[in-house]
Short mmCIF file of C-alpha atoms in Angstrom, two decimals:
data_model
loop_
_atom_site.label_atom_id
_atom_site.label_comp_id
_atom_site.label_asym_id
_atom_site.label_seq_id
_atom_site.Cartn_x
_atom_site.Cartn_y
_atom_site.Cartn_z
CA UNK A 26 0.00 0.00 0.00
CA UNK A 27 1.49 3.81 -0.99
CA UNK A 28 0.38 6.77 0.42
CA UNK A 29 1.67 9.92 -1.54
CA UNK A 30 1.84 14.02 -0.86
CA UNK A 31 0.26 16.73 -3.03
CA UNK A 32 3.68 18.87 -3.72
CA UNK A 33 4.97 16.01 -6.42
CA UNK A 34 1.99 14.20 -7.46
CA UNK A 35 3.21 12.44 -9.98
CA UNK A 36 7.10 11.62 -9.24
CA UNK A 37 5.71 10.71 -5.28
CA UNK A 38 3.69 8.07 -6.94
CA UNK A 39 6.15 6.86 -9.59
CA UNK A 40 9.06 6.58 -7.60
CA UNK A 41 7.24 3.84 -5.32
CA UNK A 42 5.19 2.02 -8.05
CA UNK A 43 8.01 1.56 -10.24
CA UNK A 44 10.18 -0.80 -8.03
CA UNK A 45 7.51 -2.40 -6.78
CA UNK A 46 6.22 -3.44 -9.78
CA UNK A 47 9.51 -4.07 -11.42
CA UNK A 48 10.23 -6.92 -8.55
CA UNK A 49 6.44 -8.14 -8.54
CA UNK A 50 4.24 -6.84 -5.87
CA UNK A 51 0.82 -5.52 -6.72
CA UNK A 52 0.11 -2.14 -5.45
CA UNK A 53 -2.78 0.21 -4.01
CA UNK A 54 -2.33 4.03 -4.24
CA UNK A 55 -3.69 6.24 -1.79
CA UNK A 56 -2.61 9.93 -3.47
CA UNK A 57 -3.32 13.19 -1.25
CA UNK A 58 -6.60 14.34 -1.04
CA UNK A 59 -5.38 17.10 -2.77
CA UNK A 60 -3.93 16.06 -6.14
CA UNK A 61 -6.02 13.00 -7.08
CA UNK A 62 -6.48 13.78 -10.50
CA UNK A 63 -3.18 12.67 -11.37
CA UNK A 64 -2.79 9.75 -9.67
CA UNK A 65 -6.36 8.71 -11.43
CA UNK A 66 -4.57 9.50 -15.17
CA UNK A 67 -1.68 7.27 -14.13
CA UNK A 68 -4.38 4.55 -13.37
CA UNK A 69 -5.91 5.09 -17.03
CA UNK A 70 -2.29 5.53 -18.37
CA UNK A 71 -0.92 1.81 -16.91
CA UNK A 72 -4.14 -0.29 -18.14
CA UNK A 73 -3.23 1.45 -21.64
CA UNK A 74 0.10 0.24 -21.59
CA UNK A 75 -1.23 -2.99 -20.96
CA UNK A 76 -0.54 -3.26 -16.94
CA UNK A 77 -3.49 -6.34 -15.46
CA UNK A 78 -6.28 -5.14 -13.69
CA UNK A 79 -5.35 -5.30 -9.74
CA UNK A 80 -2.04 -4.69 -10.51
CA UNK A 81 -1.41 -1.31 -10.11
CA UNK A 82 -4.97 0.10 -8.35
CA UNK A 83 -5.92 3.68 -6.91
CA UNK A 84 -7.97 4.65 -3.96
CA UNK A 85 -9.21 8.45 -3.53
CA UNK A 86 -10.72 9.79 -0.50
CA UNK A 87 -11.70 12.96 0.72
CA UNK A 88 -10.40 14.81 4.18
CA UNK A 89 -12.62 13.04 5.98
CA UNK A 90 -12.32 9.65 4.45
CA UNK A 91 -8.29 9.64 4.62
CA UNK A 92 -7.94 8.32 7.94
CA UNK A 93 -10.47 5.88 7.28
CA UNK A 94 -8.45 4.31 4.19
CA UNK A 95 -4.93 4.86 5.82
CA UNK A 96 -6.09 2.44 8.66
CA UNK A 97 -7.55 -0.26 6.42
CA UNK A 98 -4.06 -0.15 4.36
CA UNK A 99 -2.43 -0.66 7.92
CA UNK A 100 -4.34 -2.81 9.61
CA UNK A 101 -5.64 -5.30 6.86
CA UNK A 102 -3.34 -8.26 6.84
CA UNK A 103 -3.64 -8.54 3.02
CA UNK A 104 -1.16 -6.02 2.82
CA UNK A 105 2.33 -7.08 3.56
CA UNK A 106 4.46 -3.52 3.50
CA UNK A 107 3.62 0.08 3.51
CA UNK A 108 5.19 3.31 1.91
CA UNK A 109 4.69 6.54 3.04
CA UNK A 110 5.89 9.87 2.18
CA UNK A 111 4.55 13.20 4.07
CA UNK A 112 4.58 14.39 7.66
CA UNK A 113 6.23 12.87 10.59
CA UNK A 114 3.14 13.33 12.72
CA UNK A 115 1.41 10.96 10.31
CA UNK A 116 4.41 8.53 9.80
CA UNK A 117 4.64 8.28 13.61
CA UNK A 118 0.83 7.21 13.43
CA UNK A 119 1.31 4.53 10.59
CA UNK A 120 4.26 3.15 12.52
CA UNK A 121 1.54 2.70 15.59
CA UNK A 122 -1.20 1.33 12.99
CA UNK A 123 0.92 -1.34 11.47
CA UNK A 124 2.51 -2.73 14.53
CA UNK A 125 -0.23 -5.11 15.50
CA UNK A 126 0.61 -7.16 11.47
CA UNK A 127 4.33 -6.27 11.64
CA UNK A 128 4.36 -4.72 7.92
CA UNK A 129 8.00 -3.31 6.45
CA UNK A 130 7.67 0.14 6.04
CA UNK A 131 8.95 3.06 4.30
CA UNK A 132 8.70 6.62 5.54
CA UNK A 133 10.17 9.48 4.12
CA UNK A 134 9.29 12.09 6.64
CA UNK A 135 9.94 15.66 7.25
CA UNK A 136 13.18 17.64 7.29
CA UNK A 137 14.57 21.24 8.51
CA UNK A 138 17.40 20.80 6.30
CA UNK A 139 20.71 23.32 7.20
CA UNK A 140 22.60 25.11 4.42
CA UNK A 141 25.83 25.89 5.97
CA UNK A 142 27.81 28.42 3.90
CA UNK A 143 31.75 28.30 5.01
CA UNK A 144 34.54 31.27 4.90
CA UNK A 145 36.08 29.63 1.92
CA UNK A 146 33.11 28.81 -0.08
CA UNK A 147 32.26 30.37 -3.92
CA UNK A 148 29.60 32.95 -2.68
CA UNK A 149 27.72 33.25 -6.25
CA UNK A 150 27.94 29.45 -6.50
CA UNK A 151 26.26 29.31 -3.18
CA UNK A 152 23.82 31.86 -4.14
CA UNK A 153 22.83 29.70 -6.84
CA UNK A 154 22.59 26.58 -5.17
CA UNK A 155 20.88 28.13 -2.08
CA UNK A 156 18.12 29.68 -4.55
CA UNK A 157 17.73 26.23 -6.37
CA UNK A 158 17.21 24.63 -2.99
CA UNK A 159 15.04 27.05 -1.10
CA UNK A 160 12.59 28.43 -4.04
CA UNK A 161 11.76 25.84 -6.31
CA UNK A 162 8.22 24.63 -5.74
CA UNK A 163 7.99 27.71 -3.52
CA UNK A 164 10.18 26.17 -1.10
CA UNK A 165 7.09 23.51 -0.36
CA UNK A 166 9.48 20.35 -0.70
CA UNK A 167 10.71 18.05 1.69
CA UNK A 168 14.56 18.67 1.09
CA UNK A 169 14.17 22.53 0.76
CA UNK A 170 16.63 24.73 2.91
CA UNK A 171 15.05 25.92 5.54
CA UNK A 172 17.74 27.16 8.18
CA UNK A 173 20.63 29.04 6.58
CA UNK A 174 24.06 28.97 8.20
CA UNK A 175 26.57 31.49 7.27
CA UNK A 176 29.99 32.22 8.45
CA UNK A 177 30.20 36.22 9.97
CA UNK A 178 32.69 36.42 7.22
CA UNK A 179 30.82 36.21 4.63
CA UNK A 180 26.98 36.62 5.29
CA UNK A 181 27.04 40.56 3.96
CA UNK A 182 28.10 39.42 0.47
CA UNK A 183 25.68 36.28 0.77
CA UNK A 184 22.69 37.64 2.03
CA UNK A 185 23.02 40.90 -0.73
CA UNK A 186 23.88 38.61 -3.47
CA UNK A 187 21.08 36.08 -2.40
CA UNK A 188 18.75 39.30 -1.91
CA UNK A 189 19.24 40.62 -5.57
CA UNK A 190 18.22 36.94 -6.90
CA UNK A 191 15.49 36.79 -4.66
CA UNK A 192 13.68 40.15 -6.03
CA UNK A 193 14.34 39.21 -9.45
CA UNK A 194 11.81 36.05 -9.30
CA UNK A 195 8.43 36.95 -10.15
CA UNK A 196 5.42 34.95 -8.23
CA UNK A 197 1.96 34.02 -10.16
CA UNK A 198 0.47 31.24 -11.68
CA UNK A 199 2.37 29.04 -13.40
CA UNK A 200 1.66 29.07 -16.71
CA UNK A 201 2.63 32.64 -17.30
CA UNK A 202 4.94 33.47 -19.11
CA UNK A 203 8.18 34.64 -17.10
CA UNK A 204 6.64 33.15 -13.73
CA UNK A 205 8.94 31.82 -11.77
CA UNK A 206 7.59 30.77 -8.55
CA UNK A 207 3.86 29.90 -7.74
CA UNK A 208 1.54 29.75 -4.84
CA UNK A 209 1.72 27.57 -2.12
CA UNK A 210 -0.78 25.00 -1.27
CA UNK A 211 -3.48 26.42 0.69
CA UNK A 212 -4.51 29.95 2.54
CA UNK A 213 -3.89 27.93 5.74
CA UNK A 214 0.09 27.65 4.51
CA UNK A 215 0.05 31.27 3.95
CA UNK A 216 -1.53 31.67 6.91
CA UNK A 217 0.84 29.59 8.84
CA UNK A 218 3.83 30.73 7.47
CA UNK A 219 2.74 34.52 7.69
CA UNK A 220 2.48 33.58 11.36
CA UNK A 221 6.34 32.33 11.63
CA UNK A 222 7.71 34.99 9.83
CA UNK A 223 5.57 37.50 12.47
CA UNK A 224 6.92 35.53 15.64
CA UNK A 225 10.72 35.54 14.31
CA UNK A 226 10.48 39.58 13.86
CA UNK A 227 8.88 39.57 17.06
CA UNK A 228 11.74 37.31 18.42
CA UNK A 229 14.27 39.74 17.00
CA UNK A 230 15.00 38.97 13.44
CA UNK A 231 14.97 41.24 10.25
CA UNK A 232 13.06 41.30 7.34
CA UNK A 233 15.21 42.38 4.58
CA UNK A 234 13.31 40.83 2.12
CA UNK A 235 8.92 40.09 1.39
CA UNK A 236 7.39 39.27 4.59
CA UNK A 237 4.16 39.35 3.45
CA UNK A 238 1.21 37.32 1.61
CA UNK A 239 0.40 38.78 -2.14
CA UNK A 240 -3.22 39.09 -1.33
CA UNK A 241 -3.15 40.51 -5.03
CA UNK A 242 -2.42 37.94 -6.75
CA UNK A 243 -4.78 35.52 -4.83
CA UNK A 244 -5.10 34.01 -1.07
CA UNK A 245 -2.43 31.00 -1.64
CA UNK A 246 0.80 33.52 -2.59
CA UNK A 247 3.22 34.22 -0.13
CA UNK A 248 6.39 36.71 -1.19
CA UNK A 249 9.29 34.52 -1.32
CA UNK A 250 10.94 36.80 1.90
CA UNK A 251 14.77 36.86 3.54
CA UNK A 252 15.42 36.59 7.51
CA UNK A 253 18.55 37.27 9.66
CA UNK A 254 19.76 37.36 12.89
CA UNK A 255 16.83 34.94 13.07
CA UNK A 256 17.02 33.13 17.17
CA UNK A 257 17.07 29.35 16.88
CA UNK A 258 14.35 29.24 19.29
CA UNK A 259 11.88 31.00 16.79
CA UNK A 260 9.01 28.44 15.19
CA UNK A 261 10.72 29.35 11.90
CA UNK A 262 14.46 28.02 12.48
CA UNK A 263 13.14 25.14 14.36
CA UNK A 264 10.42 23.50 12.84
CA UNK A 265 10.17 22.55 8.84
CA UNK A 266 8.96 25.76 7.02
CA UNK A 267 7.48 24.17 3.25
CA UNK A 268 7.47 27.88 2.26
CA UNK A 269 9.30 30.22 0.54
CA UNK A 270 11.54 31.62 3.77
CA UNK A 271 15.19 31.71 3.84
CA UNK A 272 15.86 31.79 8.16
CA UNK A 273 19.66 33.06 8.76
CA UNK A 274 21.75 32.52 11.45
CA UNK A 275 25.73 33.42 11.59
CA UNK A 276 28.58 31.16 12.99
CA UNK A 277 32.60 31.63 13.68
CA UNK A 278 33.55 27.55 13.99
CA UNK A 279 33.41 24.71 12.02
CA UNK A 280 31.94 23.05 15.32
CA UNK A 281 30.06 26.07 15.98
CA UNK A 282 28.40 25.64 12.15
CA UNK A 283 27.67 21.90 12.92
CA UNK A 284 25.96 22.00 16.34
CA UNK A 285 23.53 24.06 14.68
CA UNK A 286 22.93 21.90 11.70
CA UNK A 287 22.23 18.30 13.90
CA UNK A 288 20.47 20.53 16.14
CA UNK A 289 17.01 19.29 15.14
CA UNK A 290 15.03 15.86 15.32
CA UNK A 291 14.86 15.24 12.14
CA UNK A 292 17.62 14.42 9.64
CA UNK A 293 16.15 14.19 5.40
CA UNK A 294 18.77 16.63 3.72
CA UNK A 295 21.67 19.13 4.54
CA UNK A 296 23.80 21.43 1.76
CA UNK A 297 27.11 22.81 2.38
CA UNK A 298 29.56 25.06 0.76
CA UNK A 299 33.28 24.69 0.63
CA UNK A 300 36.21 24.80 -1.31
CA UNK A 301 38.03 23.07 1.24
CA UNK A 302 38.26 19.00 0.47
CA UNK A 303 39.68 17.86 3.53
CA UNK A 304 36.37 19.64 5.41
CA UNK A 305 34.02 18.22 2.90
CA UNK A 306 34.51 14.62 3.80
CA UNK A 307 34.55 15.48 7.42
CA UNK A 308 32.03 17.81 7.45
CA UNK A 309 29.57 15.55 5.01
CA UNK A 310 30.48 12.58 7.85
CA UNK A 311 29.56 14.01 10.42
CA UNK A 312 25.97 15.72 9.36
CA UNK A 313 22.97 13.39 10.92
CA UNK A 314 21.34 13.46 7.43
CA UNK A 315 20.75 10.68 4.74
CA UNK A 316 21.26 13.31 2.19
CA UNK A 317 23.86 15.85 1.58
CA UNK A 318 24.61 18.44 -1.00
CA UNK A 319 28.10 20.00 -1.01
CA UNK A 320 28.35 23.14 -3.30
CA UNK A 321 24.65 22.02 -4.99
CA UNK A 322 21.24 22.55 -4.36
CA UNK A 323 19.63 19.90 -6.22
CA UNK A 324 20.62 16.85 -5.67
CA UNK A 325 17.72 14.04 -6.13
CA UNK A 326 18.63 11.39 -8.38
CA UNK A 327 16.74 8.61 -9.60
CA UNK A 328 20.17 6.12 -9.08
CA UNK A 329 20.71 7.66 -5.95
CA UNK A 330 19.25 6.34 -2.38
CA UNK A 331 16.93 8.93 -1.28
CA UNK A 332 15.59 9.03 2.44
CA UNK A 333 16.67 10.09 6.23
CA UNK A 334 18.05 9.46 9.61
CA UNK A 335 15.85 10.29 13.16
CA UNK A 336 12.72 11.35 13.22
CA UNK A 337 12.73 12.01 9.02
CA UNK A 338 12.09 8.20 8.20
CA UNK A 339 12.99 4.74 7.81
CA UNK A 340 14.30 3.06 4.85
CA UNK A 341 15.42 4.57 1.07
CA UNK A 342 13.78 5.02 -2.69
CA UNK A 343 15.93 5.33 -5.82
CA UNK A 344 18.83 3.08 -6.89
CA UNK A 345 19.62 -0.48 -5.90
CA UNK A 346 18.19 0.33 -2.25
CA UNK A 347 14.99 1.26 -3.44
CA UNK A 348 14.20 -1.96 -4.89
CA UNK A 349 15.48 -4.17 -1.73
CA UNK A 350 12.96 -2.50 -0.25
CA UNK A 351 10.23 -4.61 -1.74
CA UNK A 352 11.75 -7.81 -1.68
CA UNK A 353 12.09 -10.06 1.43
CA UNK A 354 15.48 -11.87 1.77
CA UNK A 355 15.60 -15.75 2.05
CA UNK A 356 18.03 -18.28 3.19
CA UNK A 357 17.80 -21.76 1.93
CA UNK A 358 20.61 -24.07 2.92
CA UNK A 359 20.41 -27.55 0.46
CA UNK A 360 22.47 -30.83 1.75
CA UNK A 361 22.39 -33.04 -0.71
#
């Protein structure tokens, strides 16, 4: 049984029928409650190709229905593992739900991921990969930046070089021309994240960039906005953001930078800039991630295992790993 977000309703669902299919299993597809539509035209797509009824089947259900379904796909004994991408709120409850049939299970949870920029690192190359990380999807992904850490050195000629990129995008729907970021989800993210930005002023931060929802444009746009001297305590630094908010905090030490960046429960992605080798192996060894991007903000790849550590999940999708995570391993010793 898979159980798939809204904010990649089409790769969510691909990336965990695809090995499962490929090494047998039969699946059922719960998508969000928000993006069903796609999840139905893969259904219509795969019998065209020729895929056997009860192969590859979808189940849609409104708000009030999901918890209904989710506990059936736990609980029925018919089904042998389940994969689950979205909060960790709900993966902690799935983990509960299946325990009584001792199903495998895949979570990939939530993440606060760090982006640690060092004394020594290519600012515009940081720029770049900090903007590719944070804003795509307006910042409403999983492995998005949410907590930026940047040496004292160097966070004037970050933060105006990251500022200048950040006014040139230009928010609206998505299939006008020269739009490069679109709304979030729902008034209640705007909502939410309009509250987070509030508290971290109120906590001491500065707004140097948006700050603001684009009532203008319509209720779900939120101005893709810049924080420093944000406090770690502030709901913004320390919980996952899925919004278009870069939160920035300064640090003198290497040990300083990576206290900060573990400093969380959960543990999906981390990015760090460096022209220094030696630091990027030690540095990369000793985040608590599952993923990390050195000098690169993008950095999903079908070969590559993609999941997290703590409270951000349990097992991986992509690559050789991905498939093992649908097959069961046997032993069979033969005396003949």
């Amino acid at each position: 049984a898979l159980i798939t977000p809204w904010n990649f309703p089409i790769a969510m669902i691909t990336r965990k029928v695809g090995p499962a299919l490929a090494v047998g299993c039969t699946v059922v597809l719960k998508p969000s409650e928000l993006t069903p539509l796609t999840a139905v035209a893969l259904s219509v797509l795969a019998k065209r190709a020729g895929v056997p009824d009860g192969v590859f089947e979808v189940v849609t259900a409104d708000r009030d229905l999901t918890r209904e379904v989710g506990h059936e796909m736990c609980t029925n004994p018919i089904v042998k593992k389940i994969s689950f991408t979205g909060s960790t709120p709900v993966g902690k409850l799935l983990m509960k739900l299946t325990s009584d049939t001792v199903k495998r299970l895949s979570l990939e949870l939530g993440g606060n991921a760090a982006f640690v920029v060092f004394e020594d690192a290519d600012i515009d190359q940081a720029v770049n990969a900090a903007m590719a990380s944070k804003y795509r999807n307006a910042g409403q992904t999983c492995v998005c930046s949410d907590r930026f850490i940047i040496h004292k050195s160097v966070e004037e000629e970050f933060v105006a070089k990251l500022a200048d990129k950040v006014k040139q995008l230009k928010v609206g729907r998505g299939m006008k021309d020269g739009v490069t970021m679109g709304p979030l989800i729902s008034t209640l993210q705007v909502k939410n994240i309009k509250e987070k930005v509030d508290q971290a002023i109120v906590d001491g931060a500065t707004c140097l960039v948006g700050g603001s929802a684009l009532a203008e444009l319509g209720p779900n746009y939120f101005a893709p906005t810049i924080l420093t001297n944000v406090n770690p305590s502030s709901l913004i630094w320390c919980t996952e953001t899925f919004g278009p908010v870069v939160a920035v905090k300064t640090f003198d030490t290497e040990e300083e930078a990576l206290s900060l960046a573990n400093d969380t429960p959960t543990g999906l992605a981390a990015y760090f800039c460096t022209n220094d080798l030696s630091r990027i192996f030690r540095f990369s060894a000793a985040l608590e991630n599952g993923i990390v991007g050195v000098n690169e903000g993008i950095i999903s790849n079908a070969a590559a295992p993609f999941g997290g550590v703590k409270e951000s999940g349990l097992g991986r999708e992509g690559g050789v790993m991905g498939i093992n995570e649908y097959l069961e391993t046997k032993y069979v010793f033969l005396n003949t």
